[in-house]
mmCIF file of C-alpha atoms and ligand atoms in Angstrom:
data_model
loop_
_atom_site.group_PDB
_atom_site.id
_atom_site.type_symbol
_atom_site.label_atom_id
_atom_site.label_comp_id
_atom_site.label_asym_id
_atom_site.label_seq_id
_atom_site.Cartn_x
_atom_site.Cartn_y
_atom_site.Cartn_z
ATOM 1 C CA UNK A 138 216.347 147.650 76.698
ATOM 2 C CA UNK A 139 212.781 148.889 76.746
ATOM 3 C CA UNK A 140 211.333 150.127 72.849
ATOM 4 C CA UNK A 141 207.819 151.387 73.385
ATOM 5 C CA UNK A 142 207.525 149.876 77.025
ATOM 6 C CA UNK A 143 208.479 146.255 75.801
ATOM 7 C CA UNK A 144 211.592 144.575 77.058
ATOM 8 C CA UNK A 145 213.537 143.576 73.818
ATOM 9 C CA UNK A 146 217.447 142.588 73.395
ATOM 10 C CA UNK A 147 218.965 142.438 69.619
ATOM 11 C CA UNK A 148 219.010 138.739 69.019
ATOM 12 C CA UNK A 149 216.835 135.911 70.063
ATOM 13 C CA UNK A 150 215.570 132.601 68.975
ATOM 14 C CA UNK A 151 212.256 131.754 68.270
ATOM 15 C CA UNK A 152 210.474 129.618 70.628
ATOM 16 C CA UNK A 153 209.956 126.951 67.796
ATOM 17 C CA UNK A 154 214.167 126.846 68.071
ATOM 18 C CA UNK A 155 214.197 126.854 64.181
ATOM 19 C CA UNK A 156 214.504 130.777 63.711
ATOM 20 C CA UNK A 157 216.776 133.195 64.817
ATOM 21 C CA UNK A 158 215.266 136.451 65.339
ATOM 22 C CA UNK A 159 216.641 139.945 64.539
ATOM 23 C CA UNK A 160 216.243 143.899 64.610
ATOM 24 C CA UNK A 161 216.254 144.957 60.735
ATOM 25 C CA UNK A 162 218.395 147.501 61.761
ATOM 26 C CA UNK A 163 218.494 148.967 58.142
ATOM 27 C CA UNK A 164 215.451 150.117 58.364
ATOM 28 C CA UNK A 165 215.382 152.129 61.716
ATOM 29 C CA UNK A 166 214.539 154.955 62.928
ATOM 30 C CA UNK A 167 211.233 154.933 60.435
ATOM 31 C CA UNK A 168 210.916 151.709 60.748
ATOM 32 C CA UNK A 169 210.881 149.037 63.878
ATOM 33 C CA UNK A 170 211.177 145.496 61.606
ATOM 34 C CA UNK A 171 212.235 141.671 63.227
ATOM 35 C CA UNK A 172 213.299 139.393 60.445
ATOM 36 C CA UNK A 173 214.237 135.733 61.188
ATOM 37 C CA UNK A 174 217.161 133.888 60.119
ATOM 38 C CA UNK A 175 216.781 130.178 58.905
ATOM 39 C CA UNK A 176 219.858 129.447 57.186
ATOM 40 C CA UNK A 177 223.326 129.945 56.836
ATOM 41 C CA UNK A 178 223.153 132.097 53.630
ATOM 42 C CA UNK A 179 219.826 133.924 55.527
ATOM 43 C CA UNK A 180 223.011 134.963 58.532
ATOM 44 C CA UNK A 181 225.371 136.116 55.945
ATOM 45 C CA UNK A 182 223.186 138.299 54.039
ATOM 46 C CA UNK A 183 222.446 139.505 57.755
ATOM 47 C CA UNK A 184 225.724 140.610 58.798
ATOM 48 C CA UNK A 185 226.971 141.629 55.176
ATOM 49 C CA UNK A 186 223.531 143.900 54.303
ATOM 50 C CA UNK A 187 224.033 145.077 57.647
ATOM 51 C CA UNK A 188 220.529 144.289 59.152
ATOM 52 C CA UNK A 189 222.709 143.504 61.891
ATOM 53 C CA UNK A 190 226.190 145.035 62.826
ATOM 54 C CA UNK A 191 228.549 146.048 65.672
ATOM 55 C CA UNK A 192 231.230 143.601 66.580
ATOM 56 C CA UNK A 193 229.162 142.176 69.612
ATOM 57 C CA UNK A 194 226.091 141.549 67.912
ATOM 58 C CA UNK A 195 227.421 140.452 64.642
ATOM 59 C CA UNK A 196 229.510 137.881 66.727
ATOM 60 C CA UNK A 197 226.713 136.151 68.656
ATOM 61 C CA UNK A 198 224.520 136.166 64.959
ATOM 62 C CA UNK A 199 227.768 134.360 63.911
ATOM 63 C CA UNK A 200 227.468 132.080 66.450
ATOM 64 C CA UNK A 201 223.540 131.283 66.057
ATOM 65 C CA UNK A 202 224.831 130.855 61.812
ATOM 66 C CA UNK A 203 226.839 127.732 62.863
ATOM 67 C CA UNK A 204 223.396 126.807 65.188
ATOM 68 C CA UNK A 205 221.769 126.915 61.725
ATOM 69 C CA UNK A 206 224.513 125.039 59.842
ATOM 70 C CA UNK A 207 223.994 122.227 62.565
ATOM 71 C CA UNK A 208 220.462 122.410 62.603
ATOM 72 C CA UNK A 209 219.501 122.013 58.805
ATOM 73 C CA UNK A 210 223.139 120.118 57.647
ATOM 74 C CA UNK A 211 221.418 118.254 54.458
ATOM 75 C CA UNK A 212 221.637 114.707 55.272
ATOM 76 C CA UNK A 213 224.453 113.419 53.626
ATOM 77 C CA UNK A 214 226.146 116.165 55.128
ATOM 78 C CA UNK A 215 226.483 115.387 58.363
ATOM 79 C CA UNK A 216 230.597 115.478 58.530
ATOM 80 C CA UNK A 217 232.275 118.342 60.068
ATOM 81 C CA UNK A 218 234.069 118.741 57.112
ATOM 82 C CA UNK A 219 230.400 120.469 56.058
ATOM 83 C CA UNK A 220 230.078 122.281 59.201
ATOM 84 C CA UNK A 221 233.733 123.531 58.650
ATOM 85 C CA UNK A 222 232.847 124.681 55.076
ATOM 86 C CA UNK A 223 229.851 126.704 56.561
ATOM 87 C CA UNK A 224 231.559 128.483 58.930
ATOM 88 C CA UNK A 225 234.419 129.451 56.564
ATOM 89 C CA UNK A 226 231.537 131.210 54.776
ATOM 90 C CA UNK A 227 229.841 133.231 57.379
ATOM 91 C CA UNK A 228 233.253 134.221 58.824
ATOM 92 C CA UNK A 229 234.109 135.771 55.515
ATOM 93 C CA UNK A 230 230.853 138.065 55.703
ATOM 94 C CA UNK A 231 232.370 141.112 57.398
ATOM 95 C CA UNK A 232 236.466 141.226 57.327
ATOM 96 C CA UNK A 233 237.074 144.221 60.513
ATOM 97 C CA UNK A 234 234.904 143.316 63.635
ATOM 98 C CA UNK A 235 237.134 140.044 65.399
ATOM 99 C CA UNK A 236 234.276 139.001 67.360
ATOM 100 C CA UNK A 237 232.757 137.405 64.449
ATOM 101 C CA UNK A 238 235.635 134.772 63.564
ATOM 102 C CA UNK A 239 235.744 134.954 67.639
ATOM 103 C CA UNK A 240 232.553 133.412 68.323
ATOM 104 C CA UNK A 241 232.367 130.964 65.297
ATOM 105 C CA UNK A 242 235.499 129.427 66.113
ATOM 106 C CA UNK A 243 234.216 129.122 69.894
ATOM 107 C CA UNK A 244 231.054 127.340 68.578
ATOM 108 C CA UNK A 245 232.498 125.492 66.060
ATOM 109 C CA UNK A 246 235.049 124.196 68.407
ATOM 110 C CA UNK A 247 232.726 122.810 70.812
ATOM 111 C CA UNK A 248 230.530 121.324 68.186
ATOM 112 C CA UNK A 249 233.114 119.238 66.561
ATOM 113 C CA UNK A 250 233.961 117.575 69.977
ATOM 114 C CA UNK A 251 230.584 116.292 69.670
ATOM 115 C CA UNK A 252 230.146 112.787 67.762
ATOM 116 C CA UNK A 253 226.610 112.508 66.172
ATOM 117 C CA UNK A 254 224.306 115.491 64.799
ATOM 118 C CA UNK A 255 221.800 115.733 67.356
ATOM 119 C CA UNK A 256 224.710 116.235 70.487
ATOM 120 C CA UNK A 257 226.093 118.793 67.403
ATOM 121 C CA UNK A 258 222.573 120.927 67.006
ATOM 122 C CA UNK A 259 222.763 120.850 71.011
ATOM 123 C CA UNK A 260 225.866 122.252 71.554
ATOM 124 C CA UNK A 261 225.837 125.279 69.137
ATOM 125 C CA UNK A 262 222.367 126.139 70.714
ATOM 126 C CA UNK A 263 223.923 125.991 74.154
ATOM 127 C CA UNK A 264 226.878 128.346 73.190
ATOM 128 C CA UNK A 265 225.776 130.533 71.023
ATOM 129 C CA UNK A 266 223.083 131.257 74.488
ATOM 130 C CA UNK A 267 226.065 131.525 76.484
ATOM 131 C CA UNK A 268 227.962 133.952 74.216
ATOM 132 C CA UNK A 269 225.087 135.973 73.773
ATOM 133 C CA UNK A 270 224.373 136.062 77.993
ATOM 134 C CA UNK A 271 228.393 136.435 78.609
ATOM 135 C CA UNK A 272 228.215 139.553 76.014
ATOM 136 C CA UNK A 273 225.627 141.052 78.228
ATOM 137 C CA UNK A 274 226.910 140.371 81.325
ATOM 138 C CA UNK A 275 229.650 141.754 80.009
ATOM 139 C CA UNK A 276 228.457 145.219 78.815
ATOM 140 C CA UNK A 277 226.523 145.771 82.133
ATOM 141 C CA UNK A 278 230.344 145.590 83.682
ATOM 142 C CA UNK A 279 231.970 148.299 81.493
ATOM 143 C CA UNK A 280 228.727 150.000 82.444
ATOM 144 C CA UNK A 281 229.890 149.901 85.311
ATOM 145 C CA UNK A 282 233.493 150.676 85.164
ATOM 146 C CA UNK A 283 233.383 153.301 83.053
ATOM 147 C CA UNK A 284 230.302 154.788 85.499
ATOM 148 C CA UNK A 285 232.955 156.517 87.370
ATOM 149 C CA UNK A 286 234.450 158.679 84.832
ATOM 150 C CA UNK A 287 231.840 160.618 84.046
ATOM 151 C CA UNK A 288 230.509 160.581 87.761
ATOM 152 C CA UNK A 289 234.009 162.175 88.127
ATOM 153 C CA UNK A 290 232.999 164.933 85.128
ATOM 154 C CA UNK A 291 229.772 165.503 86.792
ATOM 155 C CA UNK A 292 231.408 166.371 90.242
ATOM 156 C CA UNK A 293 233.823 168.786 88.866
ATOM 157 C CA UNK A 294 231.165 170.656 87.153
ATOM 158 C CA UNK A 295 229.463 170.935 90.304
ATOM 159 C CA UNK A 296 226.463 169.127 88.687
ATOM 160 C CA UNK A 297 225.913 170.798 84.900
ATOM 161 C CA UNK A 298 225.277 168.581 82.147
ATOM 162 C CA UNK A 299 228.489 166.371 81.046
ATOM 163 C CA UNK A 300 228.859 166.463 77.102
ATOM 164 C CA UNK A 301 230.149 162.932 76.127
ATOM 165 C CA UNK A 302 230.905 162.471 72.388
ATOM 166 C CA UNK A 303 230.348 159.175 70.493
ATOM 167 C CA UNK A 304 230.985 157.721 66.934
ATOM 168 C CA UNK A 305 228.910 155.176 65.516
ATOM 169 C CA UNK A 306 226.391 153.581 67.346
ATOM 170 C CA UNK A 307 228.316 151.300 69.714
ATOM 171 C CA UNK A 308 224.827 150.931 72.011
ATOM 172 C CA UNK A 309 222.709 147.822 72.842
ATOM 173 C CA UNK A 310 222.178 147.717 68.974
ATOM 174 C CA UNK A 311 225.578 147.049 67.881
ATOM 175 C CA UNK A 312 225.514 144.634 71.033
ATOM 176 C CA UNK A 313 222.800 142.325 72.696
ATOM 177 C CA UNK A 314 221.987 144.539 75.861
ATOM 178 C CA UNK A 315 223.567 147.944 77.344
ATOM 179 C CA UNK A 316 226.308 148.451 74.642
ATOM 180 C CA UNK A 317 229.722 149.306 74.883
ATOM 181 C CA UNK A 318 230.097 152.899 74.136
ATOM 182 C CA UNK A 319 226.863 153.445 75.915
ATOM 183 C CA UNK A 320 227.447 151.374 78.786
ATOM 184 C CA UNK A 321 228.765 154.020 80.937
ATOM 185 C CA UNK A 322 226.066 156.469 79.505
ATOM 186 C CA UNK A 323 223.273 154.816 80.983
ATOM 187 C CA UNK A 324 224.360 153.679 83.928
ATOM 188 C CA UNK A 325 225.098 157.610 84.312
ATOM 189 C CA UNK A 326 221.591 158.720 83.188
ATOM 190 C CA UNK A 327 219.778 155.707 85.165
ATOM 191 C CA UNK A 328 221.813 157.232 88.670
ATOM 192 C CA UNK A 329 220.542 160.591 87.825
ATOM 193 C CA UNK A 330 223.641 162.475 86.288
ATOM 194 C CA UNK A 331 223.145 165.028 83.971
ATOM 195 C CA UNK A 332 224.477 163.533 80.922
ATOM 196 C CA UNK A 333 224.094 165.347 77.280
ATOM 197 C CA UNK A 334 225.299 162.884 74.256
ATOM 198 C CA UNK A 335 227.387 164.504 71.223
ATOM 199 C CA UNK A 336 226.348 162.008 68.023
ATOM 200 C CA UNK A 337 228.414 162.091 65.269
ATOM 201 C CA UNK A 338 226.165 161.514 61.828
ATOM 202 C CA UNK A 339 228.377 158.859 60.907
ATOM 203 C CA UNK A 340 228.421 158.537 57.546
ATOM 204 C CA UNK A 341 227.878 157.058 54.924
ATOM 205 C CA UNK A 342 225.575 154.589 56.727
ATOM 206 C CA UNK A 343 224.804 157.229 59.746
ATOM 207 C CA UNK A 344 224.711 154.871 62.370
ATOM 208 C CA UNK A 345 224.595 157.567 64.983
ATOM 209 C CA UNK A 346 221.812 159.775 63.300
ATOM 210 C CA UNK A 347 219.499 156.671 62.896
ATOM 211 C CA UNK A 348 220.303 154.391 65.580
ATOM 212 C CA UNK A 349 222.741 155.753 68.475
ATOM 213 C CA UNK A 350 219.582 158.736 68.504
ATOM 214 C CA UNK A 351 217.449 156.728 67.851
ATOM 215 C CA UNK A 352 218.210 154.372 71.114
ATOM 216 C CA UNK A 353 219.269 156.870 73.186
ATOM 217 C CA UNK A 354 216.200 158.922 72.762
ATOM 218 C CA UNK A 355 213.926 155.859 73.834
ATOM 219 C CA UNK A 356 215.656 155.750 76.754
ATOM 220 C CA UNK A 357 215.155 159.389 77.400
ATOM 221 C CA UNK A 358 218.988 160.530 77.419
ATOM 222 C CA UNK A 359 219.457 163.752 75.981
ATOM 223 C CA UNK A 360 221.544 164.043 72.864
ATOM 224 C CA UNK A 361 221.843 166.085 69.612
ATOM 225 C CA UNK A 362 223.456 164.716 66.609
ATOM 226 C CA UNK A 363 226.517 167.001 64.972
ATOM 227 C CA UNK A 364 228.090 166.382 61.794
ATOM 228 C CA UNK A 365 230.916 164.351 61.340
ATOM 229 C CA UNK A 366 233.087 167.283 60.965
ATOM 230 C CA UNK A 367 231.591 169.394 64.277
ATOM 231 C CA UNK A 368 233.657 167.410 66.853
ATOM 232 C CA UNK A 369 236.956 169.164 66.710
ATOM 233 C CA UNK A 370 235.391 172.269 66.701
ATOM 234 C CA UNK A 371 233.200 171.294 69.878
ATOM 235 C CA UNK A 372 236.167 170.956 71.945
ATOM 236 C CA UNK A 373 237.717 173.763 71.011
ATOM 237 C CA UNK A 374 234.510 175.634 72.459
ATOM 238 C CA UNK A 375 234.655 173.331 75.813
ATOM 239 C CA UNK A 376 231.670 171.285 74.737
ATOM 240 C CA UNK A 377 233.329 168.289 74.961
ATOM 241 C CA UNK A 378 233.803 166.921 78.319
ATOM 242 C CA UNK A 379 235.207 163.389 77.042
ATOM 243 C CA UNK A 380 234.915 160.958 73.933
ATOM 244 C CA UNK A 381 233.946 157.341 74.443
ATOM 245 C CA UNK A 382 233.602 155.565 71.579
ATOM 246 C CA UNK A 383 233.310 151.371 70.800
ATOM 247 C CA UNK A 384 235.695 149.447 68.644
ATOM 248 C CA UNK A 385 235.467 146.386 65.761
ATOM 249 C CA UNK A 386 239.315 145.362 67.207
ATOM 250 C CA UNK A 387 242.065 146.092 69.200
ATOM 251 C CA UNK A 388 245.201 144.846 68.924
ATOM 252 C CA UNK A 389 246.978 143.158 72.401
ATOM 253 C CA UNK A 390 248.892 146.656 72.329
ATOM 254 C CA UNK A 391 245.708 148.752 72.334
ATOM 255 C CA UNK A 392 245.509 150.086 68.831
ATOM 256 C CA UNK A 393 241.912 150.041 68.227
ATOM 257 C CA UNK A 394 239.828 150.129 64.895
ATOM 258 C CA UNK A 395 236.573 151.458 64.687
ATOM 259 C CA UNK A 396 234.070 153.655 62.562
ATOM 260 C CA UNK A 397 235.742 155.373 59.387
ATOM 261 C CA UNK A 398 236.512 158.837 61.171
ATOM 262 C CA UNK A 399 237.191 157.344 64.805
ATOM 263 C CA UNK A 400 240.625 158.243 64.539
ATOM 264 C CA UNK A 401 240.085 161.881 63.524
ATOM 265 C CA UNK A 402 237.979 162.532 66.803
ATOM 266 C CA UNK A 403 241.003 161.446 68.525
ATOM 267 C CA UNK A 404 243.432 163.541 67.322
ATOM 268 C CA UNK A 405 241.301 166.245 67.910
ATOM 269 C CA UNK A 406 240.781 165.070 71.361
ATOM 270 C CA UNK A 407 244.424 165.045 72.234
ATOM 271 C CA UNK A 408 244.909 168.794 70.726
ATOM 272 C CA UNK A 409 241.985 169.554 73.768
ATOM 273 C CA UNK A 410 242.990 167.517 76.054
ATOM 274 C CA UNK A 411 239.892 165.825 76.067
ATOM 275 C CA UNK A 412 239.317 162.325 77.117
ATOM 276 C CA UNK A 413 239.738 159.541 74.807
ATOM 277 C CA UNK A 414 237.831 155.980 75.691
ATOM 278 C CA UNK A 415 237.254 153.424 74.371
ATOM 279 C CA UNK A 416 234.582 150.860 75.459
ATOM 280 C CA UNK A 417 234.811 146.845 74.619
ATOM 281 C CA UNK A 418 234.543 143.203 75.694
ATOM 282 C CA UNK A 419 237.510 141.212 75.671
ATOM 283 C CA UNK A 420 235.986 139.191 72.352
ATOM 284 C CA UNK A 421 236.976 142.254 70.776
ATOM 285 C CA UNK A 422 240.649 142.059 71.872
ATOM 286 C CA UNK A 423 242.703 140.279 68.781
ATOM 287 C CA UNK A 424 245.549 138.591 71.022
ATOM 288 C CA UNK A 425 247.838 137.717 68.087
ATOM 289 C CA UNK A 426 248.413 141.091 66.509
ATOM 290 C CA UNK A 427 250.644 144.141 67.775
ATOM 291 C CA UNK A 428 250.360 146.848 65.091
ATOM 292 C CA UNK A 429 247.003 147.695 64.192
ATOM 293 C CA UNK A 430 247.918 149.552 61.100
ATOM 294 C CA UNK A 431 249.138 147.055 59.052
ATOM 295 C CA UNK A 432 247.400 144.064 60.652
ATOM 296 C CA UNK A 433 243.766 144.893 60.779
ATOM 297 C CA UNK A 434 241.924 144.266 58.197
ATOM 298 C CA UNK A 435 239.734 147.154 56.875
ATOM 299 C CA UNK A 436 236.557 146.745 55.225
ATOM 300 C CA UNK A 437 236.375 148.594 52.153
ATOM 301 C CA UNK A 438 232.041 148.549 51.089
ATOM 302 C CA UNK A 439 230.038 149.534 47.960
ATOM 303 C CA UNK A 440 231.013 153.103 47.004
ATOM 304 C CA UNK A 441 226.850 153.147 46.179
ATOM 305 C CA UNK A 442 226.384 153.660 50.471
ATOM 306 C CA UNK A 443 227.977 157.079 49.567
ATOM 307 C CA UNK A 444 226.231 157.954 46.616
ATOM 308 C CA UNK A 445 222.994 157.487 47.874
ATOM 309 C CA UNK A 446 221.161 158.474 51.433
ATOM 310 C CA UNK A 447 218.334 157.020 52.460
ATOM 311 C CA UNK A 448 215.264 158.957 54.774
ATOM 312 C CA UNK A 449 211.763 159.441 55.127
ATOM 313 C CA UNK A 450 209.710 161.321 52.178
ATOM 314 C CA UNK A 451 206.367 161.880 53.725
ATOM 315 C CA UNK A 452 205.300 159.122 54.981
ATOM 316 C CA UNK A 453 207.587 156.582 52.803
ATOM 317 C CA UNK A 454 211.376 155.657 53.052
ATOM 318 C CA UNK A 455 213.086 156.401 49.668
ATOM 319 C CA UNK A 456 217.068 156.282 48.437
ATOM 320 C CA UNK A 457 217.899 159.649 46.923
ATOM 321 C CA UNK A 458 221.579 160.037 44.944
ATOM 322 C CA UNK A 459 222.938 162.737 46.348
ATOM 323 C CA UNK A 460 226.387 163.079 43.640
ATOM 324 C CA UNK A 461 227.010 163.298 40.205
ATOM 325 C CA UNK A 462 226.033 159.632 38.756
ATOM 326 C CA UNK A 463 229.299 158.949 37.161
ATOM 327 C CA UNK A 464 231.830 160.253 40.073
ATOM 328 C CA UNK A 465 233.648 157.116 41.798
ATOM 329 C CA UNK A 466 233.258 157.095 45.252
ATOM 330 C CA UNK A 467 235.785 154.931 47.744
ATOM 331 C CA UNK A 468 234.191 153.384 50.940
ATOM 332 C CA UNK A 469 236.858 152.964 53.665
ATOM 333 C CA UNK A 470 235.014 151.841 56.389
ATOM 334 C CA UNK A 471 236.932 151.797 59.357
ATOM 335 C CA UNK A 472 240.280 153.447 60.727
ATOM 336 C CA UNK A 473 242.888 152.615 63.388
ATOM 337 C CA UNK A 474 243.337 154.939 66.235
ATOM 338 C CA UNK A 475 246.966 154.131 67.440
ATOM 339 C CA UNK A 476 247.124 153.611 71.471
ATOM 340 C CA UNK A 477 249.270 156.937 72.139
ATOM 341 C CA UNK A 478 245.689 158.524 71.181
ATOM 342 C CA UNK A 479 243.642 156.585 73.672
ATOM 343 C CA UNK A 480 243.334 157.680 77.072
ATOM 344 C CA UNK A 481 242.054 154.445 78.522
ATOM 345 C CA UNK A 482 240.530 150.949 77.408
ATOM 346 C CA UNK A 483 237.159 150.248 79.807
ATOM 347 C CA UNK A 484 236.574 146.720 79.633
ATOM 348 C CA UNK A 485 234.169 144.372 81.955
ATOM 349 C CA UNK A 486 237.365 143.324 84.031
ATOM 350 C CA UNK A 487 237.924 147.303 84.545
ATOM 351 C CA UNK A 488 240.214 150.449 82.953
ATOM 352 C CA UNK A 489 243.308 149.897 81.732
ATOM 353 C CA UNK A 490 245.676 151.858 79.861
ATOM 354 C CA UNK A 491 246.360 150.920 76.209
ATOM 355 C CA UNK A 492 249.770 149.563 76.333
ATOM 356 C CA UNK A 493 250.276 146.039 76.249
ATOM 357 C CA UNK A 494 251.701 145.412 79.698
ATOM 358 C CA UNK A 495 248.470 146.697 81.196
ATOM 359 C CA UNK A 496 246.116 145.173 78.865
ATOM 360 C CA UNK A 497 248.026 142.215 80.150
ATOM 361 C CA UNK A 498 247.837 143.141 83.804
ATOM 362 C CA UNK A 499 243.595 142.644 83.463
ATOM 363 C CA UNK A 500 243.729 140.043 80.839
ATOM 364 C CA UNK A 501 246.898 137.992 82.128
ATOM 365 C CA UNK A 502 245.825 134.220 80.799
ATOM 366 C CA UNK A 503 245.846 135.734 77.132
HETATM 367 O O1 MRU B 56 229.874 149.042 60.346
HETATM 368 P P1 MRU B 56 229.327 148.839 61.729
HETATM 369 O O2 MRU B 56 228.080 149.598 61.985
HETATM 370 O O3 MRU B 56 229.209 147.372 62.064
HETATM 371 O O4 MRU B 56 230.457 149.434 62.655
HETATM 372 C C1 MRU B 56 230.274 149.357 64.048
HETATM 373 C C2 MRU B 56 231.223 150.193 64.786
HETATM 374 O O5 MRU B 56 232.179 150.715 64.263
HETATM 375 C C3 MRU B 56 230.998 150.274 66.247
HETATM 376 O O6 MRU B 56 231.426 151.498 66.726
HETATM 377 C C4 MRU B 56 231.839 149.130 66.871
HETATM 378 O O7 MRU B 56 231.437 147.886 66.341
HETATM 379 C C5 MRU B 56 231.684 149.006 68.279
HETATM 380 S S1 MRU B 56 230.191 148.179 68.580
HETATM 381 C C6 MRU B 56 229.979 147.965 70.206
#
């Protein structure tokens, strides 16, 4: 995507191939900051902080972690047993989004075929590239699968805008290029639909106030950012034309976990008859599990990202609490919307319906 006329994508390594490069995405929309990774403990603090996040991107920074193990394995470490012990560690940074223990285990898989350090290096440079250009490739085909649903919308209306509602920011920042969520957006907007964006604040960490805005408005899509609490009553007014939304993992039966609150819009959505997507590669799919309830594992963070908010005073970022100091305060931070709720999966091989025999039908070697 373009940021102040300049062709940029989330992740990228340096040319001296010793750092891995990154958005500080804490620190948008005041702030446009690239940080480099160049360690293991460097990617960690990455995806737990959350200067990265979204299960795409913190996947492929996964996969450049194990690039880094490789690369500076002390030398009496060369074993895999080290390598092994590494990866253990930056898989355990975030618990919800599969894509991370996904793309380590893809790297790590290829690099222990390999016999001496240098062939080792080599290979986690090569696919941690490829995972990074397969996730964009990728998001440029739900782009354009999901294109047709709202072209569908925008028919119907005879041409008026078409309100799509998201949660989160599942847009080329929680990915490398495009997004997930967004996919379909911009593809719309780039064809010349009349497309108006619904973001939900997201709380606590308001990923759609600071960064789904904040990406959408560079690329000139129109969009106005509701509370949390405004979608149900948005469809009830006919504001909402249909929800598409991104996901950390879905189960092989479709149950799909995403954003703390995800679930909510849906059950709204189904009182309204509205819609329901939800956008995501297949590295998001976790084959082995069937009930997303009681197999996904959700992230529970520091209560202090609800305590506090941070903004713009002036001209300075600042952290304001915003409670009474001593209340406890319990950080859920994602939710599982059951399949019944979801109206249709878009992934790059095309729509399917969230039951397992068609997830099957479009993924049938899993
Ligand atoms: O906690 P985050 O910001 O990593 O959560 C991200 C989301 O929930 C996104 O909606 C999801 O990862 C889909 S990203 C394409």
């Amino acid at each position: 995507m373009k940021v102040d006329g300049k062709y940029i994508q989330t992740i990228w390594l340096d040319e001296d191939e010793r750092r891995v490069k990154i958005i500080d995405q804490r620190r948008l929309p005041h702030e446009f900051v690239i940080v480099d990774l160049q360690t293991v403990d460097d990617t960690i603090t990455a995806i737990k902080d959350m200067y990265v996040r979204g299960a795409p991107l913190i996947g492929v920074t996964g996969a450049y972690g194990v690039y880094l193990a490789a690369l500076n394995a002390p030398d009496n470490q060369t074993n895999n047993d080290y390598l092994i012990q590494e990866c253990n560690r930056i898989k355990a940074s975030r618990p919800t989004a599969v894509n991370l223990v996904w793309a380590v285990d893809h790297v790590l898989a290829e690099v222990l075929k390999a016999s001496d350090l240098h062939t080792k290096i080599a290979t986690a440079k090569k696919r941690a590239a490829a995972i990074a250009a397969q996730e964009v490739e990728n998001c440029k085909k739900i782009g354009e699968h999901g294109l047709p649903l709202i072209e569908q919308i925008s028919r119907k209306k005879e041409g008026k805008p078409v309100n799509v509602l998201t949660h989160c920011n599942a847009g080329w920042l929680a990915c490398i290029e495009y997004g997930t969520a967004t996919a379909p957006i911009y593809a719309a907007f780039d064809r010349g639909i009349d497309v108006h964006v619904w973001v939900d604040e997201t709380r606590p960490l308001n990923q759609g106030t600071r960064l789904t805005a904040w990406e959408l408005g560079k690329h000139g899509v129109k969009h106005t950012i509701i509370t949390d609490n405004a979608g149900g009553y948005l469809m009830q007014q006919g504001k909402v034309d249909i929800v598409i939304v991104g996901t950390d993992r879905t189960t092989a039966t479709g149950d799909v976990a995403n954003k703390i609150g995800t679930y909510l819009k849906a059950l709204a959505a189904k009182d309204n008859n509205i819609p329901f997507y939800v956008a995501l590669p297949s590295s998001t799919f976790d084959w082995r599990l069937k009930d997303g309830v009681n197999e996904i594992p959700i992230e529970v963070r520091d209560p202090n990202e609800i305590k506090y908010v941070h903004g713009l005073d002036k001209d300075k970022t600042t952290r304001v609490l915003i409670c009474p100091a001593a209340s406890p305060a319990a950080n859920f931070a994602f939710d599982i919307t059951p399949a019944k709720l979801v109206s249709g999966l878009i992934t790059e091989r095309g729509i399917c319906m969230a039951t397992e025999e068609d997830i099957r039908r479009l993924f049938p070697e899993k």
